[in-house]
Short mmCIF file of C-alpha atoms and ligand atoms in Angstrom, two decimals:
data_model
loop_
_atom_site.label_atom_id
_atom_site.label_comp_id
_atom_site.label_asym_id
_atom_site.label_seq_id
_atom_site.Cartn_x
_atom_site.Cartn_y
_atom_site.Cartn_z
CA MET F 1 -2.83 7.95 -24.52
CA LYS F 2 0.73 8.18 -23.35
CA ILE F 3 0.93 7.20 -19.70
CA LEU F 4 3.76 7.66 -17.21
CA MET F 5 3.83 5.44 -14.11
CA ILE F 6 5.94 6.68 -11.21
CA GLY F 7 7.39 3.99 -8.94
CA SER F 8 9.42 0.81 -9.03
CA GLY F 9 7.74 -1.98 -7.07
CA GLY F 10 5.35 -4.88 -7.45
CA ARG F 11 2.40 -2.53 -7.04
CA GLU F 12 3.58 -0.48 -10.00
CA HIS F 13 4.07 -3.64 -12.06
CA ALA F 14 0.49 -4.68 -11.26
CA LEU F 15 -0.78 -1.22 -12.24
CA ILE F 16 1.21 -1.38 -15.47
CA LYS F 17 -0.13 -4.82 -16.41
CA LYS F 18 -3.66 -3.50 -15.85
CA LEU F 19 -3.10 -0.28 -17.81
CA LEU F 20 -1.75 -2.34 -20.72
CA GLU F 21 -5.16 -4.03 -20.97
CA SER F 22 -6.73 -0.68 -21.85
CA PRO F 23 -7.24 0.01 -25.56
CA LYS F 24 -6.67 3.68 -24.70
CA CYS F 25 -3.09 3.11 -23.61
CA THR F 26 -0.82 3.46 -26.63
CA LYS F 27 2.50 4.10 -24.89
CA LEU F 28 3.54 3.34 -21.34
CA TYR F 29 6.60 4.67 -19.52
CA CYS F 30 7.69 3.89 -15.98
CA ALA F 31 10.14 5.90 -13.90
CA PRO F 32 12.29 4.40 -12.56
CA GLY F 33 10.67 0.93 -12.91
CA ASN F 34 12.51 -2.36 -12.40
CA GLY F 35 13.74 -5.38 -14.38
CA GLY F 36 10.32 -6.96 -14.81
CA ILE F 37 8.64 -3.65 -15.60
CA SER F 38 11.24 -3.05 -18.33
CA ARG F 39 9.72 -6.00 -20.21
CA ASP F 40 6.29 -4.31 -20.25
CA ALA F 41 6.97 -0.57 -20.38
CA GLU F 42 9.73 1.78 -21.37
CA VAL F 43 11.69 2.48 -18.20
CA VAL F 44 13.04 5.94 -17.63
CA ASN F 45 15.89 6.58 -15.25
CA ILE F 46 14.38 9.34 -13.08
CA GLY F 47 14.09 8.93 -9.32
CA VAL F 48 10.64 9.05 -7.71
CA MET F 49 11.46 12.22 -5.74
CA ASP F 50 12.89 14.14 -8.70
CA LYS F 51 9.87 16.34 -9.44
CA GLU F 52 11.71 18.66 -11.77
CA ASN F 53 12.98 16.01 -14.15
CA MET F 54 9.77 14.01 -13.91
CA VAL F 55 7.71 17.01 -15.03
CA LYS F 56 10.23 17.85 -17.74
CA PHE F 57 10.10 14.30 -19.07
CA ALA F 58 6.29 14.37 -19.06
CA LYS F 59 6.23 17.64 -20.97
CA ASP F 60 8.90 16.62 -23.48
CA ASN F 61 7.10 13.36 -24.17
CA GLU F 62 3.56 14.77 -24.21
CA ILE F 63 2.32 12.54 -21.41
CA ASP F 64 -1.49 12.46 -21.19
CA LEU F 65 -1.70 10.85 -17.77
CA ALA F 66 0.84 10.57 -14.97
CA PHE F 67 0.15 8.03 -12.23
CA VAL F 68 1.95 8.67 -8.95
CA ALA F 69 1.93 5.36 -7.05
CA PRO F 70 4.29 5.61 -4.01
CA ASP F 71 3.73 7.48 -0.74
CA ASP F 72 6.86 9.66 -0.62
CA PRO F 73 6.40 11.55 -3.91
CA LEU F 74 2.69 12.01 -3.14
CA ALA F 75 3.49 13.53 0.25
CA ASP F 76 6.13 15.66 -1.43
CA GLY F 77 3.71 17.17 -3.96
CA MET F 78 4.50 15.29 -7.16
CA VAL F 79 0.85 15.48 -8.27
CA ASP F 80 0.79 19.23 -7.55
CA ALA F 81 3.94 19.62 -9.67
CA PHE F 82 2.35 17.82 -12.64
CA GLN F 83 -0.85 19.84 -12.32
CA ASN F 84 1.07 23.12 -12.18
CA ALA F 85 2.69 22.12 -15.46
CA GLY F 86 -0.70 21.33 -17.03
CA ILE F 87 -0.28 17.55 -16.92
CA ARG F 88 -3.14 15.37 -15.74
CA ALA F 89 -2.10 13.25 -12.80
CA PHE F 90 -3.74 10.50 -10.75
CA GLY F 91 -3.14 10.72 -7.01
CA PRO F 92 -3.86 13.10 -4.14
CA ASN F 93 -2.33 16.53 -3.76
CA ALA F 94 0.23 16.89 -0.98
CA ASN F 95 -2.30 18.58 1.30
CA ALA F 96 -4.47 15.42 1.11
CA ALA F 97 -1.63 12.87 1.06
CA ILE F 98 -0.92 14.05 4.61
CA ILE F 99 -3.63 11.62 5.70
CA GLU F 100 -0.92 8.96 5.34
CA ALA F 101 2.19 11.08 5.82
CA SER F 102 1.25 12.23 9.32
CA LYS F 103 -0.30 9.86 11.82
CA VAL F 104 -0.83 12.83 14.16
CA PHE F 105 -2.91 14.48 11.42
CA SER F 106 -4.94 11.36 10.68
CA LYS F 107 -5.59 10.53 14.34
CA ASN F 108 -6.72 14.11 15.07
CA LEU F 109 -8.93 14.02 11.96
CA MET F 110 -10.62 10.83 13.13
CA LYS F 111 -11.14 12.22 16.63
CA LYS F 112 -12.61 15.49 15.31
CA TYR F 113 -15.04 13.73 12.95
CA ASN F 114 -15.92 10.74 15.17
CA ILE F 115 -14.41 8.15 12.87
CA PRO F 116 -13.80 4.95 14.87
CA THR F 117 -10.13 4.38 15.69
CA ALA F 118 -7.92 3.33 18.62
CA LYS F 119 -7.71 5.76 21.59
CA TYR F 120 -4.44 7.69 21.52
CA GLU F 121 -2.21 10.46 22.79
CA VAL F 122 0.31 12.52 20.81
CA PHE F 123 3.78 13.43 22.14
CA ASP F 124 6.54 15.72 20.91
CA ASN F 125 8.78 14.93 23.83
CA ALA F 126 10.31 11.57 24.79
CA LYS F 127 10.30 12.25 28.54
CA LYS F 128 6.56 12.94 28.64
CA ALA F 129 5.84 9.92 26.44
CA ILE F 130 7.86 7.64 28.73
CA GLU F 131 6.14 9.06 31.79
CA TYR F 132 2.78 8.40 30.14
CA VAL F 133 3.44 4.72 29.36
CA LYS F 134 4.83 4.18 32.87
CA ILE F 135 1.86 5.77 34.62
CA HIS F 136 -0.67 4.16 32.29
CA ASN F 137 1.05 0.78 32.61
CA THR F 138 -1.26 -0.96 30.12
CA THR F 139 0.28 -3.45 27.72
CA PRO F 140 0.47 -4.27 24.91
CA VAL F 141 0.69 -0.65 23.84
CA VAL F 142 1.31 0.67 20.33
CA VAL F 143 4.00 3.27 19.60
CA LYS F 144 3.93 4.94 16.17
CA ALA F 145 6.30 7.39 14.52
CA ASP F 146 4.28 10.30 13.10
CA GLY F 147 5.77 10.30 9.60
CA LEU F 148 6.51 7.87 6.77
CA ALA F 149 8.85 5.04 7.77
CA LEU F 150 8.64 2.42 5.02
CA GLY F 151 5.87 0.66 6.92
CA LYS F 152 8.23 0.04 9.82
CA GLY F 153 7.40 2.94 12.16
CA VAL F 154 4.89 0.99 14.28
CA ILE F 155 6.03 -0.91 17.37
CA ILE F 156 3.70 -3.12 19.37
CA ALA F 157 5.29 -3.11 22.78
CA GLN F 158 4.48 -6.11 24.97
CA THR F 159 5.97 -4.56 28.10
CA VAL F 160 6.49 -1.04 29.46
CA ASP F 161 10.26 -1.52 28.97
CA GLU F 162 9.74 -2.32 25.30
CA ALA F 163 7.57 0.78 24.92
CA VAL F 164 10.23 2.93 26.59
CA ASN F 165 12.88 1.52 24.24
CA ALA F 166 10.65 2.17 21.22
CA ILE F 167 10.07 5.77 22.30
CA LYS F 168 13.80 6.29 22.81
CA SER F 169 14.77 4.76 19.48
CA ILE F 170 12.19 6.81 17.56
CA MET F 171 12.47 10.15 19.41
CA GLU F 172 16.03 10.22 20.72
CA ASP F 173 18.03 7.99 18.35
CA LYS F 174 15.89 9.19 15.42
CA LYS F 175 15.63 5.71 13.94
CA PHE F 176 13.21 7.07 11.33
CA GLY F 177 14.72 10.55 11.11
CA ALA F 178 12.34 13.50 11.27
CA SER F 179 9.40 11.07 10.96
CA GLY F 180 9.91 10.49 14.69
CA ASN F 181 9.81 14.11 15.88
CA ASN F 182 6.29 13.37 17.07
CA ILE F 183 4.80 10.05 18.11
CA VAL F 184 1.38 8.58 18.66
CA ILE F 185 0.87 6.18 21.55
CA GLU F 186 -2.31 4.21 21.14
CA GLU F 187 -4.52 1.53 22.53
CA PHE F 188 -3.84 -2.01 21.30
CA LEU F 189 -6.79 -3.34 19.32
CA THR F 190 -7.58 -6.93 18.42
CA GLY F 191 -9.45 -8.59 15.58
CA PRO F 192 -8.94 -9.54 11.94
CA GLU F 193 -7.30 -6.90 9.75
CA VAL F 194 -8.77 -5.87 6.43
CA SER F 195 -7.41 -3.64 3.68
CA VAL F 196 -10.01 -1.78 1.66
CA LEU F 197 -8.68 0.26 -1.22
CA THR F 198 -11.13 2.79 -2.62
CA PHE F 199 -11.34 5.09 -5.59
CA THR F 200 -12.47 8.57 -4.72
CA ASP F 201 -12.79 11.81 -6.63
CA GLY F 202 -13.33 13.77 -3.42
CA LYS F 203 -17.11 13.58 -3.84
CA CYS F 204 -17.99 9.94 -4.10
CA VAL F 205 -16.13 6.90 -2.82
CA LYS F 206 -16.16 3.49 -4.53
CA PRO F 207 -14.56 0.65 -2.61
CA MET F 208 -12.55 -1.95 -4.51
CA VAL F 209 -12.76 -5.64 -3.61
CA SER F 210 -11.35 -6.25 -0.13
CA SER F 211 -7.99 -7.79 0.63
CA LYS F 212 -5.83 -9.00 3.46
CA ASP F 213 -2.13 -8.31 3.91
CA HIS F 214 0.34 -10.42 5.90
CA LYS F 215 2.79 -7.91 7.31
CA ARG F 216 5.04 -10.03 9.54
CA ALA F 217 8.17 -11.56 8.04
CA PHE F 218 7.63 -15.18 9.14
CA ASP F 219 4.94 -17.85 9.33
CA ASN F 220 2.41 -17.62 12.19
CA ASP F 221 2.78 -13.84 12.14
CA GLU F 222 6.20 -14.01 13.74
CA GLY F 223 9.18 -11.75 13.12
CA LEU F 224 9.37 -8.09 12.21
CA ASN F 225 6.79 -6.06 10.35
CA THR F 226 7.58 -5.81 6.63
CA GLY F 227 6.09 -3.91 3.73
CA GLY F 228 3.86 -6.98 3.23
CA MET F 229 4.70 -10.66 2.59
CA GLY F 230 1.55 -11.69 0.77
CA THR F 231 -2.10 -10.91 0.22
CA VAL F 232 -5.43 -12.48 -0.60
CA SER F 233 -8.61 -11.05 -2.06
CA PRO F 234 -11.39 -11.12 -1.02
CA ASN F 235 -10.73 -10.88 2.70
CA PRO F 236 -12.77 -13.76 4.20
CA TYR F 237 -13.68 -11.71 7.29
CA TYR F 238 -15.10 -8.76 5.36
CA THR F 239 -18.80 -9.56 4.95
CA ASP F 240 -21.31 -7.41 3.04
CA GLU F 241 -22.79 -6.29 6.38
CA ILE F 242 -19.41 -5.13 7.64
CA ALA F 243 -18.80 -3.40 4.31
CA ASP F 244 -22.04 -1.43 4.77
CA VAL F 245 -21.02 -0.39 8.28
CA CYS F 246 -17.59 0.72 7.01
CA MET F 247 -19.16 2.74 4.21
CA GLU F 248 -21.41 4.67 6.61
CA THR F 249 -19.12 5.04 9.63
CA ILE F 250 -15.68 5.24 8.01
CA PHE F 251 -15.42 5.72 4.23
CA LYS F 252 -17.97 8.47 3.62
CA PRO F 253 -17.15 10.32 6.86
CA THR F 254 -13.46 10.35 5.93
CA ILE F 255 -14.10 11.80 2.45
CA ASN F 256 -16.39 14.42 4.00
CA ALA F 257 -13.88 15.21 6.74
CA MET F 258 -11.11 15.81 4.21
CA ASN F 259 -13.40 18.16 2.28
CA ARG F 260 -14.34 20.04 5.44
CA GLU F 261 -10.65 20.47 6.19
CA GLY F 262 -10.11 21.97 2.71
CA ARG F 263 -8.09 18.92 1.68
CA PRO F 264 -10.24 17.08 -0.88
CA PHE F 265 -8.75 13.67 -1.55
CA LYS F 266 -8.63 12.42 -5.16
CA GLY F 267 -7.02 9.13 -6.05
CA CYS F 268 -6.83 5.80 -4.25
CA LEU F 269 -7.53 6.04 -0.54
CA TYR F 270 -6.57 2.89 1.35
CA PHE F 271 -8.33 2.06 4.60
CA GLY F 272 -6.40 -0.26 6.93
CA LEU F 273 -9.13 -1.58 9.21
CA MET F 274 -9.39 -3.81 12.23
CA LEU F 275 -12.64 -5.66 12.86
CA THR F 276 -12.68 -5.32 16.64
CA PRO F 277 -15.33 -6.75 18.98
CA ASN F 278 -16.63 -3.14 19.13
CA GLY F 279 -16.94 -2.78 15.37
CA PRO F 280 -14.60 -1.85 12.53
CA LYS F 281 -11.93 0.72 13.40
CA VAL F 282 -9.29 2.49 11.32
CA ILE F 283 -5.72 1.36 11.98
CA GLU F 284 -4.21 3.53 9.26
CA TYR F 285 -4.90 5.42 6.08
CA ASN F 286 -2.68 5.20 3.02
CA ALA F 287 -2.89 7.76 0.24
CA ARG F 288 -2.20 5.18 -2.47
CA PHE F 289 -2.60 1.58 -3.58
CA GLY F 290 -1.19 -0.91 -1.08
CA ASP F 291 1.72 -3.12 -1.96
CA PRO F 292 1.08 -6.12 -2.18
CA GLU F 293 -2.68 -5.38 -2.02
CA ALA F 294 -2.62 -3.99 -5.57
CA GLN F 295 -1.27 -7.33 -6.76
CA VAL F 296 -4.48 -9.17 -5.74
CA VAL F 297 -7.04 -6.39 -6.22
CA LEU F 298 -6.07 -5.21 -9.71
CA PRO F 299 -6.17 -8.64 -11.39
CA ARG F 300 -9.82 -8.77 -10.30
CA LEU F 301 -10.68 -5.39 -11.88
CA LYS F 302 -12.79 -5.70 -15.02
CA THR F 303 -13.44 -2.02 -15.79
CA ASP F 304 -10.82 -0.11 -17.79
CA LEU F 305 -8.42 1.44 -15.27
CA VAL F 306 -7.72 4.38 -17.59
CA ASP F 307 -11.43 5.24 -17.59
CA ILE F 308 -11.48 5.13 -13.80
CA CYS F 309 -8.40 7.36 -13.50
CA GLU F 310 -9.96 9.89 -15.84
CA ALA F 311 -13.26 9.84 -13.97
CA VAL F 312 -11.41 10.47 -10.69
CA ILE F 313 -9.43 13.36 -12.14
CA ASP F 314 -12.56 14.90 -13.72
CA GLU F 315 -14.66 14.35 -10.57
CA ARG F 316 -17.26 12.23 -12.28
CA LEU F 317 -16.62 8.93 -10.53
CA SER F 318 -20.32 8.62 -9.64
CA ASP F 319 -21.09 8.28 -13.37
CA ILE F 320 -19.19 5.05 -13.91
CA ASP F 321 -19.82 1.48 -12.81
CA ILE F 322 -16.77 -0.34 -11.60
CA GLU F 323 -16.95 -4.05 -12.26
CA TRP F 324 -14.97 -6.92 -10.73
CA TYR F 325 -14.31 -10.52 -11.61
CA ASP F 326 -15.80 -13.02 -9.17
CA GLY F 327 -13.51 -15.51 -7.54
CA ALA F 328 -10.30 -14.81 -5.67
CA ALA F 329 -6.66 -13.92 -6.00
CA ALA F 330 -3.59 -14.68 -3.88
CA CYS F 331 -0.10 -13.19 -3.90
CA VAL F 332 2.96 -14.74 -2.26
CA VAL F 333 5.92 -12.39 -1.93
CA MET F 334 9.33 -13.95 -2.54
CA ALA F 335 11.84 -11.87 -0.59
CA SER F 336 15.61 -11.79 -0.28
CA GLY F 337 17.03 -13.81 2.64
CA GLY F 338 17.44 -11.45 5.61
CA TYR F 339 14.65 -9.03 4.57
CA PRO F 340 13.44 -6.76 6.24
CA VAL F 341 16.80 -6.24 7.97
CA SER F 342 19.78 -6.73 5.68
CA TYR F 343 20.09 -8.78 2.53
CA LYS F 344 22.26 -9.30 -0.53
CA LYS F 345 21.40 -8.00 -3.97
CA GLY F 346 22.45 -9.07 -7.46
CA ILE F 347 21.54 -12.75 -7.07
CA GLU F 348 20.43 -14.47 -10.27
CA ILE F 349 16.80 -15.57 -10.38
CA PHE F 350 15.98 -18.82 -12.16
CA GLY F 351 12.69 -20.18 -13.42
CA LEU F 352 11.11 -16.94 -14.52
CA ASP F 353 9.52 -16.39 -17.81
CA ASP F 354 7.56 -13.30 -18.65
CA ASN F 355 4.12 -14.75 -18.10
CA GLY F 356 4.57 -17.12 -15.19
CA GLN F 357 4.48 -20.84 -15.83
CA VAL F 358 1.39 -21.93 -13.97
CA GLU F 359 -2.02 -21.36 -15.49
CA ASN F 360 -3.69 -18.17 -14.27
CA SER F 361 -0.56 -17.11 -12.44
CA ILE F 362 1.24 -13.88 -12.96
CA VAL F 363 4.58 -12.84 -11.54
CA TYR F 364 4.84 -9.18 -10.58
CA HIS F 365 8.38 -7.93 -10.18
CA ALA F 366 9.30 -5.77 -7.18
CA GLY F 367 13.06 -5.81 -6.63
CA THR F 368 14.54 -7.16 -9.85
CA LYS F 369 17.07 -6.04 -12.42
CA TYR F 370 17.23 -7.29 -16.03
CA GLU F 371 20.61 -7.64 -17.68
CA ASP F 372 21.69 -9.59 -20.77
CA GLY F 373 18.56 -11.68 -20.77
CA LYS F 374 18.77 -12.60 -17.08
CA PHE F 375 16.94 -11.40 -13.98
CA TYR F 376 18.77 -10.56 -10.74
CA THR F 377 17.51 -9.55 -7.29
CA SER F 378 17.79 -5.85 -6.50
CA GLY F 379 15.68 -5.31 -3.38
CA GLY F 380 14.14 -6.83 -0.26
CA ARG F 381 10.84 -7.86 -1.73
CA VAL F 382 11.77 -9.44 -5.06
CA LEU F 383 8.64 -10.93 -6.65
CA GLY F 384 4.90 -11.01 -6.02
CA VAL F 385 3.79 -14.40 -7.31
CA THR F 386 0.07 -14.11 -7.90
CA ALA F 387 -2.75 -16.35 -9.08
CA LYS F 388 -6.42 -15.89 -9.78
CA ALA F 389 -8.97 -18.71 -9.44
CA PRO F 390 -12.64 -19.37 -8.70
CA THR F 391 -11.88 -19.98 -5.00
CA LEU F 392 -9.29 -18.70 -2.56
CA ASP F 393 -7.93 -22.20 -1.92
CA GLU F 394 -7.37 -22.73 -5.64
CA ALA F 395 -5.76 -19.31 -6.01
CA LEU F 396 -3.41 -20.05 -3.10
CA SER F 397 -2.48 -23.45 -4.43
CA ALA F 398 -1.77 -22.02 -7.91
CA ALA F 399 0.31 -19.19 -6.43
CA TYR F 400 2.39 -21.65 -4.36
CA SER F 401 2.85 -23.92 -7.42
CA ALA F 402 4.17 -20.91 -9.31
CA VAL F 403 6.51 -20.09 -6.40
CA ASP F 404 7.89 -23.64 -6.56
CA LYS F 405 9.10 -23.01 -10.12
CA ILE F 406 11.18 -19.98 -9.16
CA ARG F 407 14.56 -20.13 -7.42
CA PHE F 408 17.19 -17.75 -6.16
CA ASP F 409 19.77 -18.17 -3.42
CA GLY F 410 18.35 -17.21 -0.02
CA ALA F 411 14.77 -16.83 -1.31
CA HIS F 412 12.36 -16.48 1.58
CA PHE F 413 8.57 -16.55 1.53
CA ARG F 414 5.75 -17.28 3.93
CA HIS F 415 3.99 -20.64 3.68
CA ASP F 416 0.77 -19.55 5.37
CA ILE F 417 -0.58 -16.72 3.24
CA GLY F 418 -4.36 -16.70 3.48
CA LYS F 419 -4.28 -18.86 6.61
CA THR F 420 -3.79 -16.40 9.50
CA LYS F 421 -5.96 -13.61 10.90
P1 AMP B 1 0.38 0.53 10.36
O1 AMP B 1 1.72 0.82 9.73
O2 AMP B 1 -0.25 1.67 11.07
O3 AMP B 1 -0.52 -0.22 9.43
O4 AMP B 1 0.68 -0.57 11.47
C1 AMP B 1 1.33 -1.76 11.14
C2 AMP B 1 0.63 -2.92 11.79
O5 AMP B 1 0.68 -2.78 13.21
C3 AMP B 1 -0.84 -3.02 11.47
O6 AMP B 1 -1.08 -3.69 10.28
C4 AMP B 1 -1.35 -3.77 12.67
O7 AMP B 1 -1.13 -5.15 12.50
C5 AMP B 1 -0.50 -3.28 13.78
N1 AMP B 1 -1.17 -2.21 14.52
C6 AMP B 1 -1.13 -0.88 14.28
N2 AMP B 1 -1.88 -0.20 15.16
C7 AMP B 1 -2.41 -1.11 15.98
C8 AMP B 1 -3.28 -1.06 17.13
N3 AMP B 1 -3.76 0.10 17.61
N4 AMP B 1 -3.62 -2.22 17.73
C9 AMP B 1 -3.15 -3.40 17.27
N5 AMP B 1 -2.33 -3.53 16.23
C10 AMP B 1 -1.97 -2.41 15.58
N1 LIG B 2 0.78 -3.46 2.36
C1 LIG B 2 0.65 -2.33 3.16
C2 LIG B 2 0.93 -1.05 2.52
O1 LIG B 2 1.03 -0.94 1.32
O2 LIG B 2 1.07 -0.08 3.25
#
C-alpha cells in the first residue's frame, strides 16, 4: 500500500515509524514532514491546509491510504476532500472534527447528553462575560477560546482581574483571531489529568493504553501552557476501575451522542480527562492523536496500525483485537530556548543518529530540518526523546540518558516528566 501522512510534527514521526513496521506499507510519503521524517519517508512539499494539491498528489501517486494527523486540516475538511476524490482517508470528517474545533459545540454536546464535564457558560460578548466573572467572583476560573488556538487558548485565571484580562485579550484584542469570537467560562476542576486516545469507527470504541501529558513549560508545572513537554504511558492514576467508569459514562456516550447529532466520528478520538473527587470528567476532546501522547502510546502498539486504520474506515473495528506491549514508555520533549513564546531556529543539533543511541530509545523529530547531512532546529518543540522499558522508572531513566547525548544551543526540557500530577 502507498500511504500518505499529512503533518510535520513528532506525532507524525511516531505514526510513520509505526506504519513502517507494517508489511502492508510499501511506500510512505509525508507532506510536509520534517528533517527527521525525511530519513524515513519521502517528504512532499505541500502545506497541511492545501487540500487541492494534497488531493492531486494523492491521485497522481495512487495513494491507497491518506492519514490526516493534525487538527486544522481535519477541521477544514481534508478527509472529506480525499473521500470526494475516491481516496481512502483516516480521520474524522469536518462535521465530526468540530468536537475539537469548537469548545462551545463540545460543551453543549456534553450537557445535552449528560457526559460529565466542568460547569460552564458561553459568551459571545466581552462585556457580558466580564460582568459574569465579576458577579460570580469565584476563582480560579477557566477562560477558553471557542476555536483552535495551538493548545494555548485556555487561561486559568487566579483572580477576577486575570479573568477580565483574559476575556479582553481573547475577545477584544483577538489574540487567537476568530477562535475567540465566542468563549467558554468554566468551573475550575482539580485532580490528576489523563489522556485516553481511542480508535473508533463511529460504532464501537477501543481505548488505547492511557497516557499523561505535561503541558506546562517548566518543572513543577510552572510557566505557560505548551503543546506538551513530555508524556508517559501508562498513566499511573488510570486504574482498570476508572477505565470502566470512563467507558460507560464518557467514551460510549460520546460516540452515541455524535451519532445522534448526525456527526459520526471515525478516526482517533482523544479524551482529555480529569479524575476529580466527583469522578472522571472531560476537560477536552481532540479529534486526533495527541502530540506528544502518540510518541508514548504508539511504541506500545503491537497490532498492525494499517489493519486498524482499514478497520476504522470500513466500520469493522469490532472485528479486530488490538494488542499492546506490557511495560511503559516515556517521552521527554527537547524544545528551543524561549518556547512557547519566541525562539531562534536554524541551530545545529549534535548527538543525533537515526536510531537514538541508548538501548530501547527512539528519537522522534518535531521541529527539525535536514541539510547536507546535518540536523538543525526549525520549530519550538524540536525532538521527542522516547524510551520503552518494563517499568516507568526504567523508561524515564532511559529517555533522560538519551536526552543527555543530544545537544543544541538553548535546548530546554523538563526534568520532572512522569513525576507530577
Ligand atoms: P485544554 O486545552 O482544554 O486541554 O486545556 C489546557 C489545560 O488547562 C488542561 O490540560 C488542564 O490542565 C487545564 N484546564 C482546562 N480546563 C480546566 C478546568 N475546567 N479546570 C482545571 N484545569 C483545566
Ligand atoms: N498533548 C496535547 C494535545 O495534543 O492536544
